[in-house]
Amino acid sequence: MSAGFMNLLHPRASEFLTLARGKSLKTGFILENGLTQQFSTMLELFQGAIFPQGSIHYKFNDNCEPAVFLAAFSNEDPGLSTIRNNFFNLDPNVVDADLGFPAQLDGTNLGGFEAAIPKSFAQGLKEGLERCGIEY
């Protein structure tokens, strides 16, 4: 995984993830509605984390070098649902009603979207892109 962020869930399996190469990898998950505590960790080389079945979880590599991780699942068909891809494929009216943002992000409305996310996240993203020499 190059520098970046990935959020997803596996509807049919729990996942055990181990960092096999790279400096570190931030991970976290949240279980379900009503259980709003986020569980997060910073994995270093050969450390692992578990993500319960169906939990929305993330992997965030904020280093400039790629991270390689190994994943094992509790089911041979864990399924994969990437939140960003699936959510923005919903009916645009549903997305707009849920987020209050346009259903499609492009060069004309990205600033409005950025203004709506927490400043610390937006700033961290910009700093990481600049540190790694990635144009945005």
PDB file of C-alpha atoms in Angstrom, residues 40-123:
ATOM      1  CA  SER A  40      -7.219   2.333  16.851  1.00  0.00           C
ATOM      2  CA  THR A  41      -3.567   1.375  16.880  1.00  0.00           C
ATOM      3  CA  MET A  42      -0.244   2.130  15.254  1.00  0.00           C
ATOM      4  CA  LEU A  43       1.309  -1.061  13.923  1.00  0.00           C
ATOM      5  CA  GLU A  44       5.050  -1.363  13.636  1.00  0.00           C
ATOM      6  CA  LEU A  45       6.905  -4.052  11.739  1.00  0.00           C
ATOM      7  CA  PHE A  46       5.536  -7.585  12.435  1.00  0.00           C
ATOM      8  CA  GLN A  47       2.763  -6.324  14.713  1.00  0.00           C
ATOM      9  CA  GLY A  48      -0.850  -7.190  13.995  1.00  0.00           C
ATOM     10  CA  ALA A  49      -4.418  -6.062  14.503  1.00  0.00           C
ATOM     11  CA  ILE A  50      -7.772  -7.803  14.275  1.00  0.00           C
ATOM     12  CA  PHE A  51     -10.899  -6.344  12.705  1.00  0.00           C
ATOM     13  CA  PRO A  52     -14.170  -8.035  13.731  1.00  0.00           C
ATOM     14  CA  GLN A  53     -16.503  -9.316  11.019  1.00  0.00           C
ATOM     15  CA  GLY A  54     -18.594  -6.519   9.504  1.00  0.00           C
ATOM     16  CA  SER A  55     -16.730  -3.717  11.270  1.00  0.00           C
ATOM     17  CA  ILE A  56     -15.873  -0.622   9.269  1.00  0.00           C
ATOM     18  CA  HIS A  57     -12.114  -0.430   9.502  1.00  0.00           C
ATOM     19  CA  TYR A  58      -9.260   1.529   8.024  1.00  0.00           C
ATOM     20  CA  LYS A  59      -5.621   1.247   7.126  1.00  0.00           C
ATOM     21  CA  PHE A  60      -3.644   4.477   6.835  1.00  0.00           C
ATOM     22  CA  ASN A  61      -0.073   4.666   5.599  1.00  0.00           C
ATOM     23  CA  ASP A  62       1.188   8.189   6.254  1.00  0.00           C
ATOM     24  CA  ASN A  63       4.772   7.303   5.383  1.00  0.00           C
ATOM     25  CA  CYS A  64       6.377   8.054   2.047  1.00  0.00           C
ATOM     26  CA  GLU A  65       7.458   4.460   1.538  1.00  0.00           C
ATOM     27  CA  PRO A  66       5.053   1.643   0.711  1.00  0.00           C
ATOM     28  CA  ALA A  67       3.745  -0.623   3.445  1.00  0.00           C
ATOM     29  CA  VAL A  68       3.222  -4.333   2.821  1.00  0.00           C
ATOM     30  CA  PHE A  69       0.819  -6.185   5.037  1.00  0.00           C
ATOM     31  CA  LEU A  70      -0.518  -9.718   5.199  1.00  0.00           C
ATOM     32  CA  ALA A  71      -4.158 -10.430   5.926  1.00  0.00           C
ATOM     33  CA  ALA A  72      -5.836 -13.631   7.075  1.00  0.00           C
ATOM     34  CA  PHE A  73      -9.594 -14.093   7.221  1.00  0.00           C
ATOM     35  CA  SER A  74     -11.954 -16.324   9.190  1.00  0.00           C
ATOM     36  CA  ASN A  75     -13.812 -17.298   6.017  1.00  0.00           C
ATOM     37  CA  GLU A  76     -12.487 -18.329   2.607  1.00  0.00           C
ATOM     38  CA  ASP A  77     -14.928 -15.811   1.065  1.00  0.00           C
ATOM     39  CA  PRO A  78     -14.698 -12.744   3.333  1.00  0.00           C
ATOM     40  CA  GLY A  79     -16.321 -10.324   0.899  1.00  0.00           C
ATOM     41  CA  LEU A  80     -15.054  -6.781   0.434  1.00  0.00           C
ATOM     42  CA  SER A  81     -16.984  -3.552   0.598  1.00  0.00           C
ATOM     43  CA  THR A  82     -14.944  -0.385   0.188  1.00  0.00           C
ATOM     44  CA  ILE A  83     -16.925   2.362   1.824  1.00  0.00           C
ATOM     45  CA  ARG A  84     -15.975   5.131  -0.615  1.00  0.00           C
ATOM     46  CA  ASN A  85     -16.774   3.144  -3.758  1.00  0.00           C
ATOM     47  CA  ASN A  86     -20.040   1.645  -2.575  1.00  0.00           C
ATOM     48  CA  PHE A  87     -21.367   4.701  -0.786  1.00  0.00           C
ATOM     49  CA  PHE A  88     -20.856   7.040  -3.727  1.00  0.00           C
ATOM     50  CA  ASN A  89     -22.513   4.497  -6.046  1.00  0.00           C
ATOM     51  CA  LEU A  90     -25.796   4.919  -4.185  1.00  0.00           C
ATOM     52  CA  ASP A  91     -28.530   7.067  -5.678  1.00  0.00           C
ATOM     53  CA  PRO A  92     -27.153  10.646  -5.680  1.00  0.00           C
ATOM     54  CA  ASN A  93     -30.188  11.875  -3.737  1.00  0.00           C
ATOM     55  CA  VAL A  94     -29.427   9.384  -0.954  1.00  0.00           C
ATOM     56  CA  VAL A  95     -25.781  10.466  -0.775  1.00  0.00           C
ATOM     57  CA  ASP A  96     -26.749  14.136  -0.792  1.00  0.00           C
ATOM     58  CA  ALA A  97     -29.358  13.622   1.941  1.00  0.00           C
ATOM     59  CA  ASP A  98     -26.945  11.650   4.097  1.00  0.00           C
ATOM     60  CA  LEU A  99     -23.901  13.890   3.745  1.00  0.00           C
ATOM     61  CA  GLY A 100     -25.284  17.171   2.571  1.00  0.00           C
ATOM     62  CA  PHE A 101     -22.567  17.182  -0.099  1.00  0.00           C
ATOM     63  CA  PRO A 102     -22.763  16.739  -3.840  1.00  0.00           C
ATOM     64  CA  ALA A 103     -22.866  13.081  -4.874  1.00  0.00           C
ATOM     65  CA  GLN A 104     -19.906  13.550  -7.195  1.00  0.00           C
ATOM     66  CA  LEU A 105     -16.626  15.126  -6.197  1.00  0.00           C
ATOM     67  CA  ASP A 106     -14.589  16.791  -8.896  1.00  0.00           C
ATOM     68  CA  GLY A 107     -12.317  19.791  -9.389  1.00  0.00           C
ATOM     69  CA  THR A 108     -15.227  22.222  -9.108  1.00  0.00           C
ATOM     70  CA  ASN A 109     -16.524  21.194  -5.674  1.00  0.00           C
ATOM     71  CA  LEU A 110     -13.569  19.570  -3.907  1.00  0.00           C
ATOM     72  CA  GLY A 111     -12.985  22.704  -1.835  1.00  0.00           C
ATOM     73  CA  GLY A 112     -16.502  22.521  -0.420  1.00  0.00           C
ATOM     74  CA  PHE A 113     -16.007  18.906   0.536  1.00  0.00           C
ATOM     75  CA  GLU A 114     -12.632  19.657   2.131  1.00  0.00           C
ATOM     76  CA  ALA A 115     -14.184  22.505   4.135  1.00  0.00           C
ATOM     77  CA  ALA A 116     -16.734  20.074   5.588  1.00  0.00           C
ATOM     78  CA  ILE A 117     -14.248  17.513   6.909  1.00  0.00           C
ATOM     79  CA  PRO A 118     -12.330  18.090  10.152  1.00  0.00           C
ATOM     80  CA  LYS A 119      -9.512  20.606   9.737  1.00  0.00           C
ATOM     81  CA  SER A 120      -6.986  18.320  11.421  1.00  0.00           C
ATOM     82  CA  PHE A 121      -7.678  15.573   8.863  1.00  0.00           C
ATOM     83  CA  ALA A 122      -7.516  17.947   5.897  1.00  0.00           C
ATOM     84  CA  GLN A 123      -4.290  19.501   7.187  1.00  0.00           C
TER      85      GLN A 123
END
